[in-house]
Amino acid sequence: MVESSFQVERRSNEQGAVLLELRGDCLLVDGSRVWAVVDQELQAGQGFTLDLSGVLRLDGASAALLQALRLKAERKGISVELQGASTDQQRMLDLYDCTREGAGARTTPANLKVLDQIGRATMESLSSIKDVLAFVGDLAHSIRLSFRDRSSINWKAVPGLMERAGADGVPITLLINFLVGLIVALQASYQLQKFGASIFIADLVGLSMVREMAPLMTAIVVAGRSGAAYAAELGTMKVNQEVDALWTLGFDPQRFLVIPRLIALTSVVPLLTIFSMLVGIFGGLLVAVQRLNLTTLAYFVELEKALSLSDVMGGVIKSVVFAVTITFISCQRGLGTHGGAAGVGRSTTSAVVVILFFLVVLDAMFTVFFNIFGI
Amino acid sequence: MVVPTQFGVRAQGLAIGYDGVAIQEGLDFEISTGGIFAILGGSGCGKTTLLQTLTGLLAPISGEFDVLGHGPPDLAVGLPPFGVAFQSGALLGSETLLENVSLPLRRWTDLPAEAITALASSRLRIVGLAGFELHLPAEVSGGMLKRAGIARALAMEPRMLFLDEPSAGLDPVTAVELDDTLALLRDDLGVTTVLVTHELPSIFRIVDDCLMLDRDAHGIIAQGTPAELRDHNDDPRVQAFFNRRPNHA
């Protein structure tokens, strides 16, 4: 660190006029001492003179601090005079003169009252519902147009998107669903064994995996992997004006960016779901054979009796709806991003939260619907 | 006391680039203290790469260099003795302009909060951003972001400034004011400035010394004061640059 030679001397004459004499270097490292000395003099509430004739080096930081203190004094109605500055030092002081100009300063927003906050939040959530609906409408229109104008879609991106959302996600999706099947079977095995109903483990695991768990767990994994990625990716593109650039090149960003993602997810999520159903059933099989001493053959014979094709179709249809939901929400949040890197973070968080909420709500609606129609 | 050095930057046989592929090699140059030094050259010739290397953001491929007598800067040890302003500002998006400029002051000085606010607003004022202290970076224009980036680079009163295209994209009046500010820093405080620029008016107004890089030559093709290069250099690439002519050589 630089050795500081800053010194200050306080003098007052017979009339009581105070003179602060600054000497040596007056640099950023001395800033806190300069500030403290002059600020203390301000507290006395009397006008005084700052003499800079002994100052060897005055840097921009100290000049800025001295000018800020002078402004502070002025606001208090105290006059502080600066004297003895060399020509160069005076130029530095002039550069940092606080009173020189100043556009209309923005004031800090006042803290909102509770009612204001509730009102504002309500309006925001209402308008966000409107945004989502408008987005869905726009997109439906885009899809219709894109049948006519096939070159408006970025087809080249589709295989890559399918690989990232599908193939790359296979290991984690399978692991999670295998464990879910295993856990469901293990939990049920204690109860079923008590009643001598061990064989029904196949019905239980089979139905719950195929109808509920596999579509939902797969959708949750895809929401975390691809939903978050889409929101962040499109959000960054929006913030970097890439989306605007697409408009100026004659592309509708929705068609160019969203439809390939929609195609990718609606084709890979059902596939992932079918794989998930299978590994979940194998998770159950492991418990049936190891814990309940059933044979593999008995497990599959019972499974065949319990499951019908409509159960599998129900699960697959669900997964398609989930895929559409994930794409819609993540892309809508992504394209609605504003406010730099922080905005991208907000969009991604909100995309994942909203997707999870809708997945659970839709899943409940499906269950009720299937129940009523006896599917 | 800091050992006084005659040079701000000294490089010998420096090769720079990414992933082991050199864009420029065999760079030998010296930047003396207390001047404004410009790195010139066409697009893609490695000006920004050189700036990143000199500021310690990018490791050189080979060769040696030294900044302000401290050797190659090691950004991991703390505040470097220089300030850096990036091409598009590189402000933290979640903080206001004032907070962005206050950041290093809070970390590296013992000034009271009131003084930090006063100092940071002064830095913003000298780059013409008075009144925008509480704006977020996303709420101001590209030129304003660039100037806020310069204010932040100035915050710690550095002995040396590295600026990447400081006046590109600024209106002529603001550009001239920025030039004057840099000249004032040089004249009054002996601040050494190294800048990448294409702006000929600014080059002739304030730059003391410059070097010119070339993409195809992979090295320095000219060194000297701007006037020397314009009037006494026969290299067609240098002439094309200084006279705004297409280079058909």
Coordinates of C-alpha atoms in Angstrom, one line a residue:
Chain A
M1 CA 0.0 0.0 0.0
V2 CA 1.1 3.6 -0.6
E3 CA 2.5 5.3 2.5
S4 CA 0.2 8.3 3.0
S5 CA 1.6 11.7 3.8
F6 CA -1.8 13.3 4.4
Q7 CA -2.0 15.7 7.3
V8 CA -4.5 18.3 8.4
E9 CA -4.1 21.3 10.6
R10 CA -7.0 23.3 12.1
R11 CA -6.5 27.0 12.8
S12 CA -8.8 29.8 13.9
N13 CA -8.2 33.5 14.0
E14 CA -9.4 36.2 16.4
Q15 CA -12.7 36.6 14.7
G16 CA -13.4 32.9 15.1
A17 CA -13.0 32.0 11.4
V18 CA -11.8 28.4 11.0
L19 CA -9.2 27.4 8.5
L20 CA -8.6 23.7 7.7
E21 CA -5.2 23.3 6.1
L22 CA -4.8 20.1 4.2
R23 CA -1.2 19.0 3.5
G24 CA 0.6 16.2 1.7
D25 CA -1.1 13.7 -0.5
C26 CA -4.8 13.7 -0.7
L27 CA -5.6 10.3 -2.4
L28 CA -8.3 7.7 -2.3
V29 CA -6.4 5.9 0.5
D30 CA -6.8 9.0 2.6
G31 CA -10.4 9.4 1.7
S32 CA -11.9 8.2 4.9
R33 CA -9.7 10.6 6.9
V34 CA -10.4 13.5 4.7
W35 CA -14.1 12.8 5.0
A36 CA -14.0 12.3 8.7
V37 CA -12.1 15.6 9.4
V38 CA -14.2 17.8 7.2
D39 CA -17.5 16.1 8.2
Q40 CA -16.7 16.7 11.8
E41 CA -16.1 20.4 11.1
L42 CA -19.5 20.4 9.4
Q43 CA -21.1 19.2 12.6
A44 CA -20.0 22.4 14.3
G45 CA -22.4 24.2 12.0
Q46 CA -20.0 27.1 11.3
G47 CA -18.6 28.2 7.9
F48 CA -14.9 27.5 7.3
T49 CA -12.2 27.6 4.7
L50 CA -10.4 24.6 3.3
D51 CA -6.9 25.5 2.3
L52 CA -5.3 23.2 -0.3
S53 CA -2.1 25.1 -0.9
G54 CA -0.1 22.4 1.0
V55 CA -1.6 19.5 -1.0
L56 CA 0.9 17.7 -3.2
R57 CA -1.3 15.3 -5.1
L58 CA -5.1 15.5 -5.2
D59 CA -6.7 12.6 -7.0
G60 CA -10.2 12.4 -8.5
A61 CA -11.6 10.5 -5.5
S62 CA -10.6 13.1 -3.0
A63 CA -11.7 16.0 -5.3
A64 CA -15.1 14.2 -5.6
L65 CA -15.3 13.8 -1.8
L66 CA -14.4 17.4 -1.1
Q67 CA -17.0 18.6 -3.6
A68 CA -19.6 16.3 -2.1
L69 CA -18.9 17.6 1.4
R70 CA -19.2 21.2 0.1
L71 CA -22.6 20.4 -1.4
K72 CA -23.6 18.7 1.9
A73 CA -22.6 21.9 3.8
E74 CA -24.4 24.1 1.3
R75 CA -27.6 22.1 1.9
K76 CA -27.2 22.7 5.6
G77 CA -26.7 26.4 5.0
I78 CA -23.0 26.4 5.8
S79 CA -20.5 28.1 3.5
V80 CA -17.3 26.2 2.8
E81 CA -14.7 27.9 0.8
L82 CA -11.9 26.1 -1.1
Q83 CA -8.7 28.0 -1.6
G84 CA -5.1 27.5 -2.6
A85 CA -5.7 24.8 -5.2
S86 CA -3.2 24.7 -8.1
T87 CA -4.5 25.1 -11.6
D88 CA -4.4 21.3 -12.2
Q89 CA -6.1 20.6 -8.9
Q90 CA -8.7 23.3 -9.7
R91 CA -9.5 21.5 -13.0
M92 CA -9.9 18.2 -11.1
L93 CA -12.2 20.0 -8.6
D94 CA -14.2 21.5 -11.4
L95 CA -14.6 18.1 -13.1
Y96 CA -16.2 16.8 -9.9
D97 CA -18.2 19.9 -9.2
C98 CA -21.6 18.5 -7.9
T99 CA -23.5 21.7 -8.6
R100 CA -22.5 21.8 -12.3
E101 CA -25.5 20.0 -13.8
G102 CA -27.8 17.1 -13.1
A103 CA -30.7 15.7 -14.9
G104 CA -33.8 15.1 -12.9
A105 CA -32.6 12.6 -10.3
R106 CA -34.8 9.5 -9.9
T107 CA -36.0 9.1 -6.4
T108 CA -36.0 5.8 -4.6
P109 CA -39.5 4.2 -4.9
A110 CA -41.4 4.6 -1.7
N111 CA -42.0 1.4 0.2
L112 CA -45.3 -0.1 -0.8
K113 CA -48.0 -0.6 1.7
V114 CA -49.5 -4.1 2.3
L115 CA -52.7 -3.3 0.4
D116 CA -50.8 -1.9 -2.5
Q117 CA -48.7 -5.0 -2.7
I118 CA -51.7 -7.3 -2.6
G119 CA -53.4 -5.2 -5.3
R120 CA -50.3 -5.1 -7.5
A121 CA -49.7 -8.9 -7.1
T122 CA -53.3 -9.7 -8.0
M123 CA -53.2 -7.5 -11.1
E124 CA -49.9 -9.1 -12.1
S125 CA -51.1 -12.7 -11.7
L126 CA -54.3 -11.8 -13.7
S127 CA -52.3 -10.3 -16.5
S128 CA -49.9 -13.3 -16.5
I129 CA -52.9 -15.6 -17.0
K130 CA -53.9 -13.3 -19.9
D131 CA -50.4 -13.5 -21.3
V132 CA -50.4 -17.3 -21.2
L133 CA -53.8 -17.4 -23.0
A134 CA -52.7 -14.9 -25.6
F135 CA -49.5 -16.9 -26.1
V136 CA -51.5 -20.1 -26.6
G137 CA -53.8 -18.3 -29.1
D138 CA -50.9 -16.9 -31.0
L139 CA -49.2 -20.3 -31.1
A140 CA -52.3 -22.0 -32.4
H141 CA -52.5 -19.5 -35.1
S142 CA -48.8 -20.0 -35.8
I143 CA -49.2 -23.7 -36.0
R144 CA -51.9 -23.3 -38.6
L145 CA -49.8 -20.9 -40.6
S146 CA -46.8 -23.2 -40.4
F147 CA -48.6 -26.0 -42.2
R148 CA -48.8 -23.7 -45.2
D149 CA -45.4 -22.2 -44.9
R150 CA -43.1 -24.9 -43.9
S151 CA -39.9 -23.0 -44.3
S152 CA -40.8 -20.7 -41.5
I153 CA -39.9 -23.4 -39.0
N154 CA -36.4 -24.1 -37.9
W155 CA -36.5 -27.8 -38.8
K156 CA -32.8 -28.2 -38.5
A157 CA -33.0 -27.6 -34.8
V158 CA -35.5 -30.5 -34.2
P159 CA -33.2 -33.5 -34.1
G160 CA -30.7 -31.7 -31.7
L161 CA -33.6 -30.7 -29.4
M162 CA -35.0 -34.2 -29.5
E163 CA -31.6 -35.6 -28.5
R164 CA -31.1 -33.2 -25.7
A165 CA -34.6 -33.6 -24.3
G166 CA -34.9 -37.3 -25.0
A167 CA -31.8 -39.4 -25.4
D168 CA -29.7 -37.3 -22.9
G169 CA -32.5 -37.6 -20.4
V170 CA -32.9 -41.3 -20.5
P171 CA -30.6 -42.3 -17.7
I172 CA -32.0 -40.0 -15.1
T173 CA -35.6 -40.7 -16.1
L174 CA -35.1 -44.5 -16.0
L175 CA -33.3 -44.4 -12.6
I176 CA -36.0 -42.3 -11.0
N177 CA -38.9 -44.4 -12.3
F178 CA -37.1 -47.7 -11.4
L179 CA -36.8 -46.4 -7.9
V180 CA -40.4 -45.2 -7.8
G181 CA -41.6 -48.7 -8.9
L182 CA -39.4 -50.3 -6.3
I183 CA -40.5 -48.0 -3.5
V184 CA -44.2 -48.4 -4.3
A185 CA -43.8 -52.2 -4.3
L186 CA -41.8 -52.2 -1.2
Q187 CA -44.3 -50.1 0.7
A188 CA -47.2 -52.2 -0.5
S189 CA -45.5 -55.5 0.1
Y190 CA -45.7 -55.2 4.0
Q191 CA -49.5 -54.8 3.8
L192 CA -50.2 -57.3 1.1
Q193 CA -48.1 -60.0 2.8
K194 CA -50.2 -59.6 6.0
F195 CA -53.4 -60.5 4.0
G196 CA -51.7 -63.2 1.9
A197 CA -52.4 -61.1 -1.1
S198 CA -48.8 -60.9 -2.3
I199 CA -49.7 -61.6 -5.9
F200 CA -51.6 -58.3 -6.2
I201 CA -48.3 -56.5 -6.0
A202 CA -48.3 -56.8 -9.8
D203 CA -51.7 -55.1 -10.2
L204 CA -50.7 -52.3 -7.8
V205 CA -47.3 -51.5 -9.3
G206 CA -48.5 -52.0 -12.8
L207 CA -51.6 -49.7 -12.6
S208 CA -49.9 -47.0 -10.5
M209 CA -46.8 -46.8 -12.7
V210 CA -48.7 -46.9 -16.0
R211 CA -51.6 -44.6 -15.1
E212 CA -50.0 -42.2 -12.7
M213 CA -46.4 -42.3 -11.7
A214 CA -44.6 -42.9 -15.0
P215 CA -46.2 -40.0 -16.8
L216 CA -46.0 -37.6 -13.9
M217 CA -42.4 -38.4 -12.8
T218 CA -41.2 -38.3 -16.4
A219 CA -42.9 -34.9 -16.9
I220 CA -41.3 -33.6 -13.7
V221 CA -37.8 -34.7 -14.9
V222 CA -38.4 -33.1 -18.3
A223 CA -39.7 -29.9 -16.7
G224 CA -36.5 -29.7 -14.6
R225 CA -34.2 -30.5 -17.5
S226 CA -35.8 -29.2 -20.7
G227 CA -38.4 -26.7 -19.3
A228 CA -35.7 -24.8 -17.4
A229 CA -33.3 -25.0 -20.3
Y230 CA -35.9 -23.6 -22.7
A231 CA -36.9 -20.7 -20.5
A232 CA -33.2 -19.8 -19.9
E233 CA -32.2 -20.2 -23.5
L234 CA -35.1 -18.2 -25.0
G235 CA -34.8 -15.6 -22.1
T236 CA -31.1 -15.0 -22.9
M237 CA -32.0 -14.7 -26.6
K238 CA -34.7 -12.2 -25.7
V239 CA -32.3 -10.2 -23.5
N240 CA -29.6 -10.2 -26.2
Q241 CA -32.1 -8.9 -28.8
E242 CA -31.7 -12.2 -30.8
V243 CA -35.5 -12.5 -30.7
D244 CA -35.8 -8.9 -32.1
A245 CA -33.3 -9.8 -34.7
L246 CA -35.4 -12.8 -35.8
W247 CA -38.4 -10.4 -36.3
T248 CA -36.3 -8.1 -38.5
L249 CA -35.2 -11.0 -40.6
G250 CA -38.8 -11.8 -41.3
F251 CA -39.1 -14.8 -38.9
D252 CA -41.9 -15.1 -36.4
P253 CA -39.8 -16.1 -33.3
Q254 CA -42.8 -18.2 -32.1
R255 CA -42.8 -20.3 -35.2
F256 CA -39.0 -20.4 -35.5
L257 CA -38.2 -21.2 -31.9
V258 CA -41.3 -22.6 -30.2
I259 CA -42.7 -25.1 -32.7
P260 CA -39.4 -27.1 -33.0
R261 CA -39.4 -27.4 -29.2
L262 CA -43.0 -28.4 -29.3
I263 CA -42.4 -31.1 -31.9
A264 CA -39.3 -32.3 -30.0
L265 CA -41.0 -32.6 -26.6
T266 CA -44.3 -34.1 -27.8
S267 CA -42.4 -36.8 -29.6
V268 CA -39.8 -37.7 -27.0
V269 CA -41.8 -37.4 -23.8
P270 CA -44.3 -40.2 -24.6
L271 CA -41.4 -42.4 -25.5
L272 CA -39.6 -41.6 -22.2
T273 CA -42.9 -42.3 -20.5
I274 CA -43.3 -45.8 -22.0
F275 CA -39.7 -46.6 -21.0
S276 CA -40.5 -45.3 -17.5
M277 CA -43.6 -47.6 -17.3
L278 CA -41.4 -50.6 -18.1
V279 CA -38.6 -49.9 -15.7
G280 CA -41.1 -49.1 -12.9
I281 CA -42.7 -52.5 -13.5
F282 CA -39.2 -54.1 -13.3
G283 CA -38.7 -52.2 -10.0
G284 CA -41.8 -53.9 -8.7
L285 CA -40.7 -57.3 -10.1
L286 CA -37.4 -57.0 -8.1
V287 CA -39.4 -56.7 -4.9
A288 CA -41.9 -59.4 -5.9
V289 CA -39.1 -61.9 -6.5
Q290 CA -36.7 -60.9 -3.7
R291 CA -39.1 -60.1 -0.9
L292 CA -42.4 -61.8 -1.7
N293 CA -40.9 -65.0 -3.3
L294 CA -43.2 -64.8 -6.3
T295 CA -42.0 -66.1 -9.7
T296 CA -41.3 -63.8 -12.6
L297 CA -43.9 -65.7 -14.6
A298 CA -46.6 -65.3 -12.0
Y299 CA -45.9 -61.6 -11.8
F300 CA -46.3 -61.1 -15.5
V301 CA -49.4 -63.3 -15.8
E302 CA -51.1 -61.2 -13.1
L303 CA -49.9 -58.0 -14.7
E304 CA -51.4 -59.0 -18.0
K305 CA -54.8 -59.6 -16.3
A306 CA -54.6 -56.3 -14.5
L307 CA -53.5 -54.0 -17.3
S308 CA -55.4 -53.2 -20.4
L309 CA -54.3 -51.2 -23.5
S310 CA -56.5 -48.3 -22.4
D311 CA -54.5 -47.9 -19.2
V312 CA -51.3 -47.6 -21.3
M313 CA -53.0 -45.2 -23.8
G314 CA -54.3 -43.1 -20.9
G315 CA -50.8 -42.7 -19.6
V316 CA -49.4 -41.9 -23.0
I317 CA -52.1 -39.3 -23.7
K318 CA -51.3 -37.7 -20.4
S319 CA -47.6 -37.5 -21.3
V320 CA -48.4 -35.7 -24.5
V321 CA -50.5 -33.1 -22.7
F322 CA -47.7 -32.7 -20.2
A323 CA -45.2 -32.2 -23.0
V324 CA -47.3 -29.5 -24.5
T325 CA -47.8 -27.8 -21.1
I326 CA -44.0 -27.8 -20.5
T327 CA -43.2 -26.3 -23.9
F328 CA -45.9 -23.7 -23.7
I329 CA -45.1 -22.4 -20.3
S330 CA -41.3 -22.6 -20.6
C331 CA -41.3 -20.8 -24.0
Q332 CA -43.8 -18.2 -22.9
R333 CA -41.8 -17.4 -19.8
G334 CA -38.6 -17.3 -21.8
L335 CA -39.9 -15.0 -24.5
G336 CA -41.5 -12.8 -21.9
T337 CA -38.1 -12.1 -20.2
H338 CA -36.9 -8.6 -19.6
G339 CA -34.3 -7.1 -17.4
G340 CA -30.9 -8.7 -18.1
A341 CA -29.3 -11.7 -16.4
A342 CA -31.6 -11.3 -13.3
G343 CA -34.6 -11.4 -15.6
V344 CA -33.4 -14.7 -17.1
G345 CA -33.2 -16.1 -13.6
R346 CA -36.7 -14.9 -12.7
S347 CA -38.1 -16.4 -15.9
T348 CA -36.5 -19.8 -15.3
T349 CA -37.6 -20.0 -11.7
S350 CA -41.1 -19.0 -12.6
A351 CA -41.3 -21.4 -15.6
V352 CA -40.4 -24.4 -13.4
V353 CA -42.7 -23.4 -10.6
V354 CA -45.7 -22.8 -12.9
I355 CA -45.0 -26.0 -14.9
L356 CA -44.9 -28.1 -11.7
F357 CA -48.1 -26.5 -10.5
F358 CA -49.9 -27.2 -13.8
L359 CA -48.6 -30.8 -14.0
V360 CA -50.1 -31.7 -10.7
V361 CA -53.4 -29.9 -11.4
L362 CA -53.7 -31.5 -14.9
D363 CA -52.8 -34.9 -13.4
A364 CA -55.7 -34.6 -10.9
M365 CA -58.1 -33.5 -13.7
F366 CA -57.1 -36.5 -15.8
T367 CA -57.7 -38.9 -12.9
V368 CA -61.2 -37.4 -12.2
F369 CA -62.0 -37.5 -15.9
F370 CA -60.9 -41.1 -16.4
N371 CA -62.8 -42.0 -13.3
I372 CA -66.1 -40.5 -14.5
F373 CA -65.8 -42.1 -17.9
G374 CA -64.6 -45.4 -16.5
I375 CA -61.4 -45.5 -18.5
Chain B
M1 CA 6.3 3.6 -1.6
V2 CA 5.6 2.0 -4.9
V3 CA 8.7 1.5 -7.0
P4 CA 8.3 4.1 -9.8
T5 CA 8.3 2.4 -13.2
Q6 CA 9.1 3.9 -16.5
F7 CA 6.7 1.7 -18.3
G8 CA 3.1 0.7 -17.8
V9 CA 3.3 -2.5 -19.9
R10 CA 6.3 -4.3 -21.3
A11 CA 5.9 -7.4 -23.5
Q12 CA 8.5 -9.6 -25.0
G13 CA 7.8 -12.3 -27.6
L14 CA 4.1 -12.4 -26.4
A15 CA 1.9 -14.9 -28.2
I16 CA -1.9 -14.5 -27.6
G17 CA -4.9 -16.5 -28.6
Y18 CA -7.4 -19.1 -27.5
D19 CA -7.0 -22.9 -26.9
G20 CA -3.3 -22.8 -27.8
V21 CA -4.0 -21.3 -31.2
A22 CA -2.1 -18.0 -31.6
I23 CA -3.9 -15.0 -33.2
Q24 CA -0.9 -12.8 -32.7
E25 CA 2.7 -13.8 -31.9
G26 CA 6.1 -12.3 -31.3
L27 CA 4.6 -9.1 -29.9
D28 CA 7.3 -6.8 -28.5
F29 CA 6.2 -3.5 -27.2
E30 CA 6.5 -1.0 -24.3
I31 CA 3.8 1.3 -23.1
S32 CA 5.2 4.2 -21.1
T33 CA 3.5 5.6 -18.1
G34 CA 1.4 8.7 -18.1
G35 CA 0.3 8.5 -21.7
I36 CA -2.7 7.3 -23.7
F37 CA -1.8 4.3 -25.7
A38 CA -4.0 2.9 -28.4
I39 CA -4.1 -0.6 -29.9
L40 CA -5.3 -0.3 -33.4
G41 CA -6.2 -2.8 -36.2
G42 CA -9.0 -4.2 -38.2
S43 CA -11.8 -6.4 -36.9
G44 CA -10.7 -9.9 -35.7
C45 CA -7.0 -9.0 -35.4
G46 CA -6.9 -9.7 -31.7
K47 CA -7.1 -6.2 -30.1
T48 CA -9.6 -7.4 -27.5
T49 CA -7.6 -10.6 -27.0
L50 CA -4.5 -8.5 -26.3
L51 CA -6.4 -6.4 -23.8
Q52 CA -7.8 -9.5 -22.1
T53 CA -4.2 -10.9 -21.9
L54 CA -2.8 -7.7 -20.5
T55 CA -5.5 -7.5 -17.8
G56 CA -4.9 -11.1 -16.7
L57 CA -8.3 -12.4 -17.9
L58 CA -6.6 -14.7 -20.5
A59 CA -3.4 -16.6 -20.1
P60 CA -0.8 -15.9 -22.9
I61 CA 0.2 -18.8 -25.0
S62 CA 3.9 -18.0 -24.7
G63 CA 6.2 -15.0 -24.1
E64 CA 6.5 -12.6 -21.2
F65 CA 4.9 -9.4 -20.1
D66 CA 4.7 -7.1 -17.2
V67 CA 2.1 -4.6 -16.0
L68 CA 3.2 -1.6 -13.8
G69 CA 6.3 -3.5 -12.6
H70 CA 4.2 -6.2 -10.9
G71 CA 4.6 -8.9 -13.5
P72 CA 1.6 -10.4 -15.3
P73 CA -1.5 -9.5 -13.2
D74 CA -2.9 -12.2 -11.0
L75 CA -6.6 -11.3 -10.5
A76 CA -7.0 -14.1 -7.9
V77 CA -4.9 -12.1 -5.3
G78 CA -7.3 -9.1 -5.1
L79 CA -7.7 -5.6 -6.6
P80 CA -5.4 -5.1 -9.6
P81 CA -3.7 -1.6 -9.8
F82 CA -5.7 -0.9 -13.0
G83 CA -9.3 -0.5 -14.0
V84 CA -10.9 -2.2 -16.9
A85 CA -14.0 -1.1 -18.9
F86 CA -15.6 -3.6 -21.2
Q87 CA -17.0 -3.1 -24.6
S88 CA -20.6 -3.2 -23.6
G89 CA -20.3 -2.1 -20.0
A90 CA -20.6 -5.5 -18.4
L91 CA -22.5 -4.1 -15.4
L92 CA -24.2 -6.4 -13.0
G93 CA -27.8 -6.6 -14.1
S94 CA -29.3 -6.9 -10.7
E95 CA -27.7 -3.8 -9.2
T96 CA -28.3 -0.1 -10.0
L97 CA -25.6 1.9 -11.7
L98 CA -24.7 3.5 -8.4
E99 CA -24.4 0.1 -6.7
N100 CA -22.2 -1.1 -9.6
V101 CA -19.8 1.8 -9.2
S102 CA -19.9 1.4 -5.3
L103 CA -19.0 -2.3 -5.5
P104 CA -15.2 -1.9 -5.4
L105 CA -15.3 1.0 -3.0
R106 CA -17.3 -1.0 -0.5
R107 CA -14.9 -3.9 -0.8
W108 CA -11.5 -2.0 -0.9
T109 CA -11.9 1.2 1.0
D110 CA -12.9 2.1 4.6
L111 CA -15.0 5.1 3.5
P112 CA -18.4 5.6 5.3
A113 CA -21.5 4.7 3.3
E114 CA -22.4 8.4 2.7
A115 CA -19.0 9.1 1.3
I116 CA -19.1 6.0 -1.0
T117 CA -22.5 7.1 -2.4
A118 CA -21.1 10.6 -2.9
L119 CA -18.0 9.4 -4.6
A120 CA -19.8 6.8 -6.8
S121 CA -22.3 9.5 -7.9
S122 CA -19.4 11.8 -8.8
R123 CA -17.9 9.1 -11.0
L124 CA -21.2 8.7 -12.7
R125 CA -21.5 12.4 -13.1
I126 CA -18.2 12.9 -14.9
V127 CA -19.2 10.3 -17.5
G128 CA -22.5 12.2 -18.0
L129 CA -24.8 9.9 -16.1
A130 CA -26.0 12.3 -13.4
G131 CA -29.6 11.4 -12.6
F132 CA -29.3 7.8 -13.6
E133 CA -27.8 6.5 -10.3
L134 CA -30.9 4.4 -9.4
H135 CA -31.5 3.0 -12.8
L136 CA -30.9 -0.6 -13.5
P137 CA -28.6 -1.5 -16.4
A138 CA -31.5 -2.9 -18.3
E139 CA -33.2 0.5 -18.1
V140 CA -30.5 2.6 -19.9
S141 CA -29.1 2.7 -23.4
G142 CA -26.1 0.9 -24.7
G143 CA -23.9 4.1 -24.7
M144 CA -24.9 4.8 -21.2
L145 CA -24.0 1.3 -20.1
K146 CA -20.6 1.8 -21.7
R147 CA -20.0 5.0 -19.8
A148 CA -21.2 3.5 -16.5
G149 CA -18.6 0.7 -17.2
I150 CA -15.9 3.4 -17.4
A151 CA -17.2 5.1 -14.2
R152 CA -16.9 1.7 -12.5
A153 CA -13.3 1.2 -13.9
L154 CA -12.4 4.7 -12.5
A155 CA -14.0 4.0 -9.1
M156 CA -10.8 2.9 -7.3
E157 CA -8.6 5.8 -8.8
P158 CA -6.5 3.3 -10.7
R159 CA -3.0 4.3 -12.0
M160 CA -3.8 2.6 -15.3
L161 CA -7.0 2.1 -17.3
F162 CA -7.7 -0.5 -19.9
L163 CA -10.7 0.5 -22.1
D164 CA -12.2 -1.6 -24.9
E165 CA -13.7 0.7 -27.5
P166 CA -14.7 3.4 -25.0
S167 CA -16.1 5.9 -27.5
A168 CA -17.6 3.5 -30.1
G169 CA -21.4 4.0 -30.2
L170 CA -21.3 7.3 -28.3
D171 CA -22.6 10.5 -29.8
P172 CA -19.8 12.9 -30.9
V173 CA -20.4 15.3 -28.0
T174 CA -20.2 12.7 -25.3
A175 CA -17.2 11.1 -27.1
V176 CA -15.3 14.3 -27.0
E177 CA -16.2 14.8 -23.3
L178 CA -14.9 11.3 -22.6
D179 CA -11.7 12.1 -24.5
D180 CA -11.2 15.2 -22.4
T181 CA -11.8 13.3 -19.2
L182 CA -9.2 10.7 -20.2
A183 CA -6.8 13.6 -21.1
L184 CA -7.4 15.2 -17.8
L185 CA -6.7 12.0 -15.9
R186 CA -3.5 11.7 -17.9
D187 CA -2.4 15.3 -17.4
D188 CA -3.3 15.8 -13.7
L189 CA -2.8 12.4 -12.3
G190 CA -0.5 10.7 -14.7
V191 CA -3.0 7.9 -15.3
T192 CA -1.8 5.6 -18.1
T193 CA -4.6 4.6 -20.4
V194 CA -4.5 1.7 -22.9
L195 CA -7.4 1.7 -25.2
V196 CA -8.7 -0.3 -28.2
T197 CA -10.3 2.1 -30.6
H198 CA -11.3 2.7 -34.2
E199 CA -12.3 6.4 -33.8
L200 CA -9.9 8.4 -35.8
P201 CA -10.9 11.8 -34.3
S202 CA -10.4 10.5 -30.9
I203 CA -7.0 8.9 -31.9
F204 CA -5.7 12.2 -33.2
R205 CA -7.1 14.2 -30.3
I206 CA -5.7 12.3 -27.3
V207 CA -3.6 9.3 -28.2
D208 CA 0.1 9.7 -27.6
D209 CA 1.4 6.5 -28.9
C210 CA -0.1 3.5 -30.7
L211 CA 0.6 0.1 -32.2
M212 CA -1.2 -1.5 -35.0
L213 CA -2.0 -5.2 -35.3
D214 CA -2.8 -7.1 -38.4
R215 CA -4.8 -10.3 -38.7
D216 CA -2.9 -11.8 -41.7
A217 CA 0.6 -10.7 -40.5
H218 CA -0.1 -12.2 -37.0
G219 CA 2.0 -9.4 -35.5
I220 CA 2.6 -5.7 -35.0
I221 CA 2.8 -3.9 -38.4
A222 CA 3.4 -0.4 -37.1
Q223 CA 4.3 1.5 -33.9
G224 CA 4.6 5.3 -33.2
T225 CA 2.5 8.4 -32.6
P226 CA -0.7 8.7 -34.7
A227 CA 0.7 11.6 -36.7
E228 CA 3.9 9.6 -37.5
L229 CA 1.9 6.6 -38.7
R230 CA -0.3 8.8 -40.8
D231 CA 2.4 10.9 -42.4
H232 CA 5.5 8.8 -42.5
N233 CA 4.5 5.2 -42.8
D234 CA 4.4 3.7 -46.2
D235 CA 2.7 0.4 -45.3
P236 CA -0.5 0.3 -47.4
R237 CA -2.5 -1.3 -44.5
V238 CA -1.5 1.6 -42.1
Q239 CA -2.3 4.2 -44.8
A240 CA -5.7 2.5 -45.5
F241 CA -6.5 2.7 -41.8
F242 CA -5.5 6.3 -41.2
N243 CA -7.0 7.7 -44.4
R244 CA -10.2 5.7 -44.3
R245 CA -9.4 4.0 -47.6
P246 CA -10.4 0.4 -48.6
N247 CA -7.3 -1.7 -48.6
H248 CA -6.7 -3.4 -51.9
A249 CA -3.0 -4.2 -51.3

